[in-house]
Short mmCIF file of N, CA and C in Angstrom, two decimals:
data_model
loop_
_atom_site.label_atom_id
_atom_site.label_comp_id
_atom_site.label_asym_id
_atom_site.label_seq_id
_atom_site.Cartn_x
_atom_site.Cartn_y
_atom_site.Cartn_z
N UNK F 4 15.99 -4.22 1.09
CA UNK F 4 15.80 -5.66 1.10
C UNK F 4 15.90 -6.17 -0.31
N UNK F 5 16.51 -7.61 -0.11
CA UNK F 5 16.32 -8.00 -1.90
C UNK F 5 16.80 -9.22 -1.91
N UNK F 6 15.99 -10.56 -2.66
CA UNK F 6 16.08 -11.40 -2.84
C UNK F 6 15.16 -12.65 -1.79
N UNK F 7 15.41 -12.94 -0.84
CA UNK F 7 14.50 -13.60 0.14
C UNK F 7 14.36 -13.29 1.33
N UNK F 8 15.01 -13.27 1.99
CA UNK F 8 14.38 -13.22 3.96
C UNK F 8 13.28 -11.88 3.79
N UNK F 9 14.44 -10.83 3.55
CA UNK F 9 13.88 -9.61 3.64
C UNK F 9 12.05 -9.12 2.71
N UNK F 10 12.45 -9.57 1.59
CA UNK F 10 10.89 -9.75 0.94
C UNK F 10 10.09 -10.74 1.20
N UNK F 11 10.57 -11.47 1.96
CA UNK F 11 9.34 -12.74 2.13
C UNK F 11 9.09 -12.44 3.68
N UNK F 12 9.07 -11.59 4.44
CA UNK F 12 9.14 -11.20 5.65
C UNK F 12 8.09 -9.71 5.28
N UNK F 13 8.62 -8.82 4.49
CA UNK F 13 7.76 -7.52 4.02
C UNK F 13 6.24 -8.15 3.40
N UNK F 14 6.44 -9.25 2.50
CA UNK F 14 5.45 -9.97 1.94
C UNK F 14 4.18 -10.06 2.76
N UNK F 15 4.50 -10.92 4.03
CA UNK F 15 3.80 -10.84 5.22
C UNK F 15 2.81 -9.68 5.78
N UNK F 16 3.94 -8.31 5.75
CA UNK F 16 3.51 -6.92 6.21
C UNK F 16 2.31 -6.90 5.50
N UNK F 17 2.52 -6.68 4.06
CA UNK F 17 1.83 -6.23 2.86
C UNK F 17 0.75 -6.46 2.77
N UNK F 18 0.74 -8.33 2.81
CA UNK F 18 -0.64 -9.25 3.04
C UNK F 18 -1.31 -8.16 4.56
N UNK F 19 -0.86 -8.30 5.30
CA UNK F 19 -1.68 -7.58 6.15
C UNK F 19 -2.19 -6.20 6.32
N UNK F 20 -2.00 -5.79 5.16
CA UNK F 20 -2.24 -4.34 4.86
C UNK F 20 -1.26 -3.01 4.95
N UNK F 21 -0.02 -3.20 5.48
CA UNK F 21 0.81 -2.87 5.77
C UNK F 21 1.30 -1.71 4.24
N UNK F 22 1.74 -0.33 3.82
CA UNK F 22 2.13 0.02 3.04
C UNK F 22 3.65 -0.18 2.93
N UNK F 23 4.16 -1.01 1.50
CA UNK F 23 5.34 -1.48 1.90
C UNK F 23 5.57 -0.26 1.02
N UNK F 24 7.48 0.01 0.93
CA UNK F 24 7.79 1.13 -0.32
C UNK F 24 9.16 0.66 -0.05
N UNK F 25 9.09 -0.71 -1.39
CA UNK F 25 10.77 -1.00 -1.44
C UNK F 25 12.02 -0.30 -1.80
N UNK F 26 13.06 -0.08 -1.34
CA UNK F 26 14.07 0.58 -2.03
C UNK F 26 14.81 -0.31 -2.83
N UNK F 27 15.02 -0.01 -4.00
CA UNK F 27 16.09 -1.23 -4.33
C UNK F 27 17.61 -0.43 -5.31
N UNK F 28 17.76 -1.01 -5.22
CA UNK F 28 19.54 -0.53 -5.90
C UNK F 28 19.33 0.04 -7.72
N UNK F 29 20.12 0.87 -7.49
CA UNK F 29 19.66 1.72 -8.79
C UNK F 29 20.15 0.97 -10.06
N UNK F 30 21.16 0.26 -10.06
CA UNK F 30 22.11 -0.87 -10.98
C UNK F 30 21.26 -2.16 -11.22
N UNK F 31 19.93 -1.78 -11.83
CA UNK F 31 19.23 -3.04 -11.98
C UNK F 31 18.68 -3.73 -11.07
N UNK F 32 18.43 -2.61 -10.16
CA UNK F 32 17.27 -3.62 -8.99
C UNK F 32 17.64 -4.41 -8.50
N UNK F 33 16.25 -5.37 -7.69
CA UNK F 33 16.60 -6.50 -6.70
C UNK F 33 17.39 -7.56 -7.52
N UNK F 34 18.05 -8.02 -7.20
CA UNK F 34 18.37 -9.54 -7.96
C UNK F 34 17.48 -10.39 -8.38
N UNK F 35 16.43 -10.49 -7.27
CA UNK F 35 15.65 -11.77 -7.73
C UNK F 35 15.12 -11.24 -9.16
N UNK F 36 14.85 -10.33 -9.95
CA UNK F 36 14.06 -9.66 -10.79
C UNK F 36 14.81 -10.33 -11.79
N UNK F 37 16.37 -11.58 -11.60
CA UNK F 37 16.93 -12.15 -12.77
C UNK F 37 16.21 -13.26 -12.20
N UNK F 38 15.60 -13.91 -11.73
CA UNK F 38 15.77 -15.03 -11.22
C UNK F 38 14.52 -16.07 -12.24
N UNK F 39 15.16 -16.71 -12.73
CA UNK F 39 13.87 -17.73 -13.38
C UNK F 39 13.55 -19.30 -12.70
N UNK F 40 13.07 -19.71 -13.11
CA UNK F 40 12.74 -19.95 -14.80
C UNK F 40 12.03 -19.15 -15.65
N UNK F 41 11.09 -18.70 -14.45
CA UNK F 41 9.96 -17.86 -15.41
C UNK F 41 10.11 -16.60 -14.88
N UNK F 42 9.96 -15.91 -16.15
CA UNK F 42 10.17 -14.54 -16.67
C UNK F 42 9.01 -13.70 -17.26
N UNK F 43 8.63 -13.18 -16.91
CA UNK F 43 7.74 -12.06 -16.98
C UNK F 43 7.65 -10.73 -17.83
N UNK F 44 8.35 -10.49 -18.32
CA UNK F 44 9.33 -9.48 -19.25
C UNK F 44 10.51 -8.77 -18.67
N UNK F 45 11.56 -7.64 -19.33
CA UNK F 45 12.49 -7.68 -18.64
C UNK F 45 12.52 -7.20 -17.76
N UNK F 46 13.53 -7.17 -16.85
CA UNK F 46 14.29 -6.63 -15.46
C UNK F 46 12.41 -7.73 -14.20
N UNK F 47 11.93 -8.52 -14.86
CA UNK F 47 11.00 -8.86 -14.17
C UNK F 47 10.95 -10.84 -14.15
N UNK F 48 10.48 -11.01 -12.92
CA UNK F 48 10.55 -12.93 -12.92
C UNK F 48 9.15 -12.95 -11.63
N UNK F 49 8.90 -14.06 -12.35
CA UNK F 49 7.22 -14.70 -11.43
C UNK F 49 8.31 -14.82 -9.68
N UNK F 50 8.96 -15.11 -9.54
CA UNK F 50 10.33 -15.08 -8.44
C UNK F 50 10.20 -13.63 -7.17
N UNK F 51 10.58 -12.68 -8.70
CA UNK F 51 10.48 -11.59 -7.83
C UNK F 51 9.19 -11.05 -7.08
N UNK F 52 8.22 -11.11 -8.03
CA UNK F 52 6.80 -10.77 -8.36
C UNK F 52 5.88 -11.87 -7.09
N UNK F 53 6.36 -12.57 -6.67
CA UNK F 53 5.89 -13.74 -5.69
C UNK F 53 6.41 -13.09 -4.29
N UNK F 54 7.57 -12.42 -4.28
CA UNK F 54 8.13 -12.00 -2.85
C UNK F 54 7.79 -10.82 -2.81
N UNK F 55 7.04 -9.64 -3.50
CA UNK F 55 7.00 -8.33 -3.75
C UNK F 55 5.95 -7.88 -3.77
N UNK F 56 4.78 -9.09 -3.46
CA UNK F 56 3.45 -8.36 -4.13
C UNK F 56 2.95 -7.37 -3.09
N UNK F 57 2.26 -6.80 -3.80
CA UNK F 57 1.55 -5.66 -3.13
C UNK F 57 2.25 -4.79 -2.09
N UNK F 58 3.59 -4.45 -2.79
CA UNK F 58 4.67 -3.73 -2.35
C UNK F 58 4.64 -2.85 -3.61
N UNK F 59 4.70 -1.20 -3.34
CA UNK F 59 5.55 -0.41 -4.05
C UNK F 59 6.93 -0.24 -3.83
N UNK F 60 7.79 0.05 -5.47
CA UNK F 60 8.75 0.21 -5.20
C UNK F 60 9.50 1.33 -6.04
N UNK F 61 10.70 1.54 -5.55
CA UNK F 61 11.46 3.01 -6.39
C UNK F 61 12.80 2.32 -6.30
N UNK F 62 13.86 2.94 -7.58
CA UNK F 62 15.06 2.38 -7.15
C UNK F 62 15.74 3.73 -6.44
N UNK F 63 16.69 3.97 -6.07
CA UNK F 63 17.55 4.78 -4.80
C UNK F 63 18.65 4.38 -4.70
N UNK F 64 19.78 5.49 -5.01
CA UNK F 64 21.03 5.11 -4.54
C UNK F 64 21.15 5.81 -3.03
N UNK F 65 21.54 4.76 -2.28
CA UNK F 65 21.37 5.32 -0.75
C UNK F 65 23.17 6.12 -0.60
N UNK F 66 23.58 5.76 -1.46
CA UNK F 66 25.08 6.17 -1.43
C UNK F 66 25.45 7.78 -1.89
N UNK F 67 24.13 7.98 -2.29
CA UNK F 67 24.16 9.74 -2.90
C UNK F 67 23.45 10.63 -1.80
N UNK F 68 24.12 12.08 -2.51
CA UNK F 68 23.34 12.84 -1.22
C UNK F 68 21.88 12.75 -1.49
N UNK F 69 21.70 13.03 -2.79
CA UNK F 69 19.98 13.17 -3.24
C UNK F 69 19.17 11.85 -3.06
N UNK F 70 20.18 10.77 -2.91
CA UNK F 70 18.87 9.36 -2.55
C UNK F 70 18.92 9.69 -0.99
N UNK F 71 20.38 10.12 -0.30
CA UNK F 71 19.90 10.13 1.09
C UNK F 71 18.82 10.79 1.66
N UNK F 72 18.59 12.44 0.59
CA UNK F 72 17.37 13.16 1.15
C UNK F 72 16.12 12.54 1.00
N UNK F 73 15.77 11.85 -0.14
CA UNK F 73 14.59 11.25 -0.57
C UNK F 73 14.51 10.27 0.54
N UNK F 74 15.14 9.30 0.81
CA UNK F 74 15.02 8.22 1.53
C UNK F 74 14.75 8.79 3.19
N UNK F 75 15.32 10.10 3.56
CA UNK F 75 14.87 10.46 4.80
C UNK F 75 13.32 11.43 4.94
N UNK F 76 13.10 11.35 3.69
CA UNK F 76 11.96 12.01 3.66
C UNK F 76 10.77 11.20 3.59
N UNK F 77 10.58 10.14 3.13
CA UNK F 77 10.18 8.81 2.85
C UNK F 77 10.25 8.51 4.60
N UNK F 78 11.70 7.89 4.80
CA UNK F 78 11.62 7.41 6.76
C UNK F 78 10.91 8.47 7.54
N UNK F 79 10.59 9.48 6.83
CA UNK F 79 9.82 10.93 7.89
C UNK F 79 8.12 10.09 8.03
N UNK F 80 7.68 9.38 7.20
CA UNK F 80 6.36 8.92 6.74
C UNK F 80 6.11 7.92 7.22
N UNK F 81 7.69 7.09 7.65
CA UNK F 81 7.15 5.67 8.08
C UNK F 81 7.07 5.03 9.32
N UNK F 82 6.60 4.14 9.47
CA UNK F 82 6.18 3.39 11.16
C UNK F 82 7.89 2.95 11.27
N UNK F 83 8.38 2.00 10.26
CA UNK F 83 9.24 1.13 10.54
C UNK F 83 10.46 1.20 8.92
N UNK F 84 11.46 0.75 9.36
CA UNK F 84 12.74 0.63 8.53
C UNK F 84 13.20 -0.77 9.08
N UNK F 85 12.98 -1.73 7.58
CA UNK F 85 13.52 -2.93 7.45
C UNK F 85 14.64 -3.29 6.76
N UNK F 86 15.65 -3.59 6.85
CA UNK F 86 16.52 -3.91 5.82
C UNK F 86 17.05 -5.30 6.01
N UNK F 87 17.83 -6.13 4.83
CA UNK F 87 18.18 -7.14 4.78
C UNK F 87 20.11 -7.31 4.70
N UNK F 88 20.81 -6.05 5.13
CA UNK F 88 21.90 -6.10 4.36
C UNK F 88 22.69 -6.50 4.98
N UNK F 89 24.38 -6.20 4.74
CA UNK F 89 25.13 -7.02 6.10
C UNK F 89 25.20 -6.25 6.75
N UNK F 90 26.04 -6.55 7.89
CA UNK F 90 25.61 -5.98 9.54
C UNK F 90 26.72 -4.63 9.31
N UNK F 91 27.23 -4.06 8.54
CA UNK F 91 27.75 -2.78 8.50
C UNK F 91 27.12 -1.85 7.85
N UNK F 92 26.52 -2.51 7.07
CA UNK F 92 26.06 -1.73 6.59
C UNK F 92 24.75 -0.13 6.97
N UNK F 93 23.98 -1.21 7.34
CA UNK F 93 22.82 0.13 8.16
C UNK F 93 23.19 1.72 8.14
N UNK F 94 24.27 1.32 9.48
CA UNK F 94 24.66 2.29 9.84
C UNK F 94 25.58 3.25 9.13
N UNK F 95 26.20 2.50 8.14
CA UNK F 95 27.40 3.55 6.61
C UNK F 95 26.11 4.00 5.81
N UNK F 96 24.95 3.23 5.62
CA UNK F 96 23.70 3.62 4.95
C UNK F 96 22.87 4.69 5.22
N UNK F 97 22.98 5.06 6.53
CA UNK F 97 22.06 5.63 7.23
C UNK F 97 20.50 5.18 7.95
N UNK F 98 21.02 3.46 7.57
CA UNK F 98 19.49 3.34 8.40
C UNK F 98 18.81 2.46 9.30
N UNK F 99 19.75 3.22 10.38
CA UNK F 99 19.66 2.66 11.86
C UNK F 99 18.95 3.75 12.77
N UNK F 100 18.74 3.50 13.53
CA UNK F 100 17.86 4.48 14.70
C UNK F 100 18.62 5.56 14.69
N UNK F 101 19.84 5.66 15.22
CA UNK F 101 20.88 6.58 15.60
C UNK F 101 20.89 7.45 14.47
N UNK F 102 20.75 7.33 12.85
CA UNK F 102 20.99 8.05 11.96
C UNK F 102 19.33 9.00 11.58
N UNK F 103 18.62 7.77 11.83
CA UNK F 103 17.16 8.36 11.44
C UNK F 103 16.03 9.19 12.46
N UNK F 104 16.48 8.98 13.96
CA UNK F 104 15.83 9.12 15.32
C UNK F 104 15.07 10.81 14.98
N UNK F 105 16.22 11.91 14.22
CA UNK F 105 15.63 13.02 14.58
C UNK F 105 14.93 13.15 13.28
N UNK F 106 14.76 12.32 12.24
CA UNK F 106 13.48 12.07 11.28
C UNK F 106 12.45 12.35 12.27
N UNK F 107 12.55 11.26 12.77
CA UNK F 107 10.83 10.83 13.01
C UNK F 107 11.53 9.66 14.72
N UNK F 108 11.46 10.49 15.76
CA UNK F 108 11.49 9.30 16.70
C UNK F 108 11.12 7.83 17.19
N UNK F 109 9.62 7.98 16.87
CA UNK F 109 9.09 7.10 17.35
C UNK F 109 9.46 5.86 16.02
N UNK F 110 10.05 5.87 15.19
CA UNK F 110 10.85 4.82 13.93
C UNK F 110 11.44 3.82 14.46
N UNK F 111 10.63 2.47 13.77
CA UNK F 111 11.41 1.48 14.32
C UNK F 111 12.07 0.88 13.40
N UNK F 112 13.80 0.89 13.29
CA UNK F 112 14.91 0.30 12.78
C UNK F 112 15.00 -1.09 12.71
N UNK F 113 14.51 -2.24 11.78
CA UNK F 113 14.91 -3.99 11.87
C UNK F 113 15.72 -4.01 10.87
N UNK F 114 16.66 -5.20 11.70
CA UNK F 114 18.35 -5.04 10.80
C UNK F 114 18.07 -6.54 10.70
N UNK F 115 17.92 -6.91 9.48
CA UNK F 115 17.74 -8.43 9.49
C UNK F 115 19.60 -8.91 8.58
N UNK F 116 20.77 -9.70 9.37
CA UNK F 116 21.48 -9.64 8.48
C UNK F 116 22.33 -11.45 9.22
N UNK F 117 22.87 -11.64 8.14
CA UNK F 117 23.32 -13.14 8.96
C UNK F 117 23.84 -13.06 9.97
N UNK F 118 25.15 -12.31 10.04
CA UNK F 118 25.83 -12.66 11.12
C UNK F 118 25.52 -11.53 12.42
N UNK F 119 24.61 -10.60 12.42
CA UNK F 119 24.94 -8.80 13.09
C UNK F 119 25.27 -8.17 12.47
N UNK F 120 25.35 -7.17 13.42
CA UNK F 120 25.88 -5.88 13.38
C UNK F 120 27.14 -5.60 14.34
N UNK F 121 27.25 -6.04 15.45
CA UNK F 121 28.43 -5.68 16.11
C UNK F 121 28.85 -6.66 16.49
N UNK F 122 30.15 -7.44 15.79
CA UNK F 122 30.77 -8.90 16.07
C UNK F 122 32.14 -8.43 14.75
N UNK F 123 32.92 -9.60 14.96
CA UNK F 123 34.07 -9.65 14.16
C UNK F 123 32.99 -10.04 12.59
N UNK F 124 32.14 -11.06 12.76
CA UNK F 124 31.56 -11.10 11.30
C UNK F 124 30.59 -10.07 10.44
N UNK F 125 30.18 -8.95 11.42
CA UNK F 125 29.11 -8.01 11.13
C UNK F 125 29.18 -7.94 9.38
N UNK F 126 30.89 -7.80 8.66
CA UNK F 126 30.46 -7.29 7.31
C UNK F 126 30.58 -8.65 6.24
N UNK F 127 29.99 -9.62 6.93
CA UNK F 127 30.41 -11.15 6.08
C UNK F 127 28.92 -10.61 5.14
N UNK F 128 28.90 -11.36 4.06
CA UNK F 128 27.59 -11.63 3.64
C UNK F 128 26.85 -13.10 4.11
N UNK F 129 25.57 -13.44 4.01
CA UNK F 129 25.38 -14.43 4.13
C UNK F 129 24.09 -14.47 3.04
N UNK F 130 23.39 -16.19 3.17
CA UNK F 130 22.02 -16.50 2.53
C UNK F 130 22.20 -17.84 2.43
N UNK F 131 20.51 -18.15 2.04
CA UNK F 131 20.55 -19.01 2.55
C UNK F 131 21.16 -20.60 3.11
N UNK F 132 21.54 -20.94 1.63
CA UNK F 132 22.03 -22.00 1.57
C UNK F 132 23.45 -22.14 2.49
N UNK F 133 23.99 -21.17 2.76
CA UNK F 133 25.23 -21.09 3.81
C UNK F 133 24.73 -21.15 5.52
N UNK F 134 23.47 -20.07 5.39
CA UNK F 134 23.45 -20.50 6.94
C UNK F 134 22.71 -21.92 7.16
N UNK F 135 22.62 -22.64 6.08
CA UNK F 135 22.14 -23.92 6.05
C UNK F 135 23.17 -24.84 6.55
N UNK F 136 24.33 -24.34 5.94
CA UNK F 136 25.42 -25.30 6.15
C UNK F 136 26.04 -24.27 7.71
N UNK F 137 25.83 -23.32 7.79
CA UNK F 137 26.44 -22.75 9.42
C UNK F 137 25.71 -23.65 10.53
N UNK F 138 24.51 -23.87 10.83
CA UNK F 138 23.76 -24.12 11.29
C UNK F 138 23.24 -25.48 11.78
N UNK F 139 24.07 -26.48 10.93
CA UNK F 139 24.13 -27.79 10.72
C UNK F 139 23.18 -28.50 10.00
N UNK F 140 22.10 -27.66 9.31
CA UNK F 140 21.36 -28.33 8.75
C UNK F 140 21.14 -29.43 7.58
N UNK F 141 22.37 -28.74 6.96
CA UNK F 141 23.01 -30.00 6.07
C UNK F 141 23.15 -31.19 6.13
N UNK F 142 23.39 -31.47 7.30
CA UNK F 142 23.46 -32.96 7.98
C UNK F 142 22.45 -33.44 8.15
N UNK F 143 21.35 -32.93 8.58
CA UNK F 143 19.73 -33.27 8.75
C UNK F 143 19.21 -33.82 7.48
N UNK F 144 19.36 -33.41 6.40
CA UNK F 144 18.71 -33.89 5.03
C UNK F 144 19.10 -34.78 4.35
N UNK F 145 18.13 -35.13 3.45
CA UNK F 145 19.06 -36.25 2.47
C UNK F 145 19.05 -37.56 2.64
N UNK F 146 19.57 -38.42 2.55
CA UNK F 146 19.74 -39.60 2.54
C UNK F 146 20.84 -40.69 3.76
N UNK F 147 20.72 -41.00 4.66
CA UNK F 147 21.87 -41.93 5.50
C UNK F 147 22.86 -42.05 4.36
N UNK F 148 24.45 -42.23 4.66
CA UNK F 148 25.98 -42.08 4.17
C UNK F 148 25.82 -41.01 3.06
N UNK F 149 24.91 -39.91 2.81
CA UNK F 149 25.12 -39.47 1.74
C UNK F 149 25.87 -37.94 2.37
N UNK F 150 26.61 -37.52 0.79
CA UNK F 150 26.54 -35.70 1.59
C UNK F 150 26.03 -34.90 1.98
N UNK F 151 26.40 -34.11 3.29
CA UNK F 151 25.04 -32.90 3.46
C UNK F 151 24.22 -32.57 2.59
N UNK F 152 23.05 -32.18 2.42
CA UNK F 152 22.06 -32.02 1.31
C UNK F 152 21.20 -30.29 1.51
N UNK F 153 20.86 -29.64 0.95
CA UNK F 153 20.33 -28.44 1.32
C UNK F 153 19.27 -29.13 1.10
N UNK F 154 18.71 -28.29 1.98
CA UNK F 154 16.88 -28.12 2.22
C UNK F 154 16.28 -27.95 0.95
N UNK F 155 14.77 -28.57 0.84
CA UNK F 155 14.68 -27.80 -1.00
C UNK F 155 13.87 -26.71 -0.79
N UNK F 156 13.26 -25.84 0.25
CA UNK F 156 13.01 -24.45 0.46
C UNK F 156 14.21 -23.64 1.24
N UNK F 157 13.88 -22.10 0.62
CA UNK F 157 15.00 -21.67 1.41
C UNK F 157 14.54 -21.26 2.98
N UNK F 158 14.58 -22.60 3.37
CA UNK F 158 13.89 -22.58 5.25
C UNK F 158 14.38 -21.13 5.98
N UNK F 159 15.96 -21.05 5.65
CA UNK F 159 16.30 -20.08 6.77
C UNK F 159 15.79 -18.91 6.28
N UNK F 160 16.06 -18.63 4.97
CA UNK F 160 15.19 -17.20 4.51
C UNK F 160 13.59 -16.98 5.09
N UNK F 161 13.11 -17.98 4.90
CA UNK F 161 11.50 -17.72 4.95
C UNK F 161 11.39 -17.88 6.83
N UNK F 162 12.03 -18.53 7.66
CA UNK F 162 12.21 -18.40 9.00
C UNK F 162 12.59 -16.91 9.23
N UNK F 163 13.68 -16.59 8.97
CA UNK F 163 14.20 -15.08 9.58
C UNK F 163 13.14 -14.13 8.58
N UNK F 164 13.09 -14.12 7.72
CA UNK F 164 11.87 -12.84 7.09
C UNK F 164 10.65 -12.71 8.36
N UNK F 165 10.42 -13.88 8.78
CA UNK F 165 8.94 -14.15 9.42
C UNK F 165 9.34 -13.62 10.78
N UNK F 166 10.20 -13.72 10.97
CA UNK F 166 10.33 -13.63 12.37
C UNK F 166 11.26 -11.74 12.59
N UNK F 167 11.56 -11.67 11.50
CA UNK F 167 12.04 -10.26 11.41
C UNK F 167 10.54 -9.11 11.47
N UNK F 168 9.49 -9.49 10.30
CA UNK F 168 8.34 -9.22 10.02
C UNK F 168 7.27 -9.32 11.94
N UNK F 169 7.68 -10.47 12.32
CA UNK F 169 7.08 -10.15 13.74
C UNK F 169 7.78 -9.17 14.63
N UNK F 170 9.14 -8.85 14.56
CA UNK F 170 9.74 -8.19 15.44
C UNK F 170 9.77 -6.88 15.49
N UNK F 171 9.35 -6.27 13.95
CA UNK F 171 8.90 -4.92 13.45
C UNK F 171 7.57 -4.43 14.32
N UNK F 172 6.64 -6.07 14.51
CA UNK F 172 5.35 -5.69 14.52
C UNK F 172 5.19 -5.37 16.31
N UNK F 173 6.23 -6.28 17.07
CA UNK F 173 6.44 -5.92 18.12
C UNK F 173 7.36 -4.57 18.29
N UNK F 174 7.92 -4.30 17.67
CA UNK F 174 8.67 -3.33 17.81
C UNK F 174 7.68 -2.05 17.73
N UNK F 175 7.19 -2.13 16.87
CA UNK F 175 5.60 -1.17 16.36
C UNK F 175 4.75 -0.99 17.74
N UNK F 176 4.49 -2.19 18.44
CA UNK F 176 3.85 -2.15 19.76
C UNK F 176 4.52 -1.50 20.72
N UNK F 177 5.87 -1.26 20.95
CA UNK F 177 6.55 -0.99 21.66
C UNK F 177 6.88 0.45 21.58
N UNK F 178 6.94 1.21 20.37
CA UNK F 178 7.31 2.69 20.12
C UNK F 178 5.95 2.98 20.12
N UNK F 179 4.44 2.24 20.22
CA UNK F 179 2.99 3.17 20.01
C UNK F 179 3.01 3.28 21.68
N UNK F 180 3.47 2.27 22.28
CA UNK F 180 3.48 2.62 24.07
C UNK F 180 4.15 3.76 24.72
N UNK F 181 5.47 3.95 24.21
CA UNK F 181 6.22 4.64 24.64
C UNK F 181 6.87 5.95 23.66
N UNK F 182 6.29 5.86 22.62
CA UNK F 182 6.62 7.24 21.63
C UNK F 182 8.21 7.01 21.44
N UNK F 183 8.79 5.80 21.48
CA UNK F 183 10.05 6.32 21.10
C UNK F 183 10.19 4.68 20.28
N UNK F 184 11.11 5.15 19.40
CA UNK F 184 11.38 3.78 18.79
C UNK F 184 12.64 3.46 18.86
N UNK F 185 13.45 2.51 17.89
CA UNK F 185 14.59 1.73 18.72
C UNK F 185 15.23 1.12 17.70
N UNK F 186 16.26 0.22 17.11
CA UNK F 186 16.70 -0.42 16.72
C UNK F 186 16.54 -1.81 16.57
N UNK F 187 16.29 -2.81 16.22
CA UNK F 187 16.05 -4.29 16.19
C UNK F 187 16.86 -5.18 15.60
N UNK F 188 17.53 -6.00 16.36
CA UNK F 188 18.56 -6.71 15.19
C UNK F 188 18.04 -8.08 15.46
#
């Protein structure tokens, strides 16, 4: 996860006691960690530090064999696997049900990504301010004769984090019933 839906959705977990353990990209981390105004010292921003709290984190190249072992050894430990990426990804990543199941079965997989996972758009990127304008929300804001206007929170991020963050938690309910866990998109 990195930047908004996905950390402001884990954020949630965290607050609730939840042990988060972010992965983030070995090339300088999450993005938001540039994000200012305010800056904190380097590779760090009050930004990142606001969507992250009381989250541990490690960086990981999921693209190597040695981040893949670490990272499945790590998913051996955990309730749930959240990610924020595009919809091809997971699964070239390794971390969808199907890749992780003989980890740890009862693992529940949430694929939080704009468009899917299985559609002609699965490998688009998205955020917010676009599914603002996908969505029509643009038109909603602002001023009568003026141009579409973005929202001044990032609504759709902090909507899908929240609602990704509930679907884990149902999903969580659902693999403690039945010992098996599942995929979530």
């Amino acid at each position: 996860e990195q930047y908004g839906a996905g950390p402001f959705g884990s954020m949630y977990l965290a607050a609730l006691g939840a042990e988060i353990i972010k992965i983030e990209p070995p090339d300088g981390g999450d993005n938001s960690r540039a994000s200012g105004p305010h800056f904190l010292g380097p590779d760090d921003s009050q930004f990142f530090q606001t969507f992250n709290q009381g989250k541990r984190s490690l960086t990981l190249n999921l693209k190597s064999e040695k981040g893949q072992a670490l990272f499945r050894k790590l998913a051996g430990t955990a309730d749930a696997v959240l990610n924020n990426l595009r919809g091809d990804q997971p699964a070239r990543l390794g971390l969808d049900y199907p890749s992780l199941s003989a980890v740890k079965s009862s693992l529940v997989c949430v694929h939080l990504s704009a468009y899917g996972r299985h559609n002609e758009r699965e490998n688009w990127p998205g955020y917010d301010y676009l599914m603002q304008a996908e969505g029509g929300y643009l038109h909603l804001t602002g001023e009568p004769d003026s141009p579409p206007t973005r929202m001044g929170l990032s609504m759709v991020d902090y909507i899908t984090g929240t609602t990704a963050a509930m679907a884990l938690l149902a999903g969580l309910l659902g693999a403690a019933r039945s010992g098996t866990g599942r995929d979530i998109d």
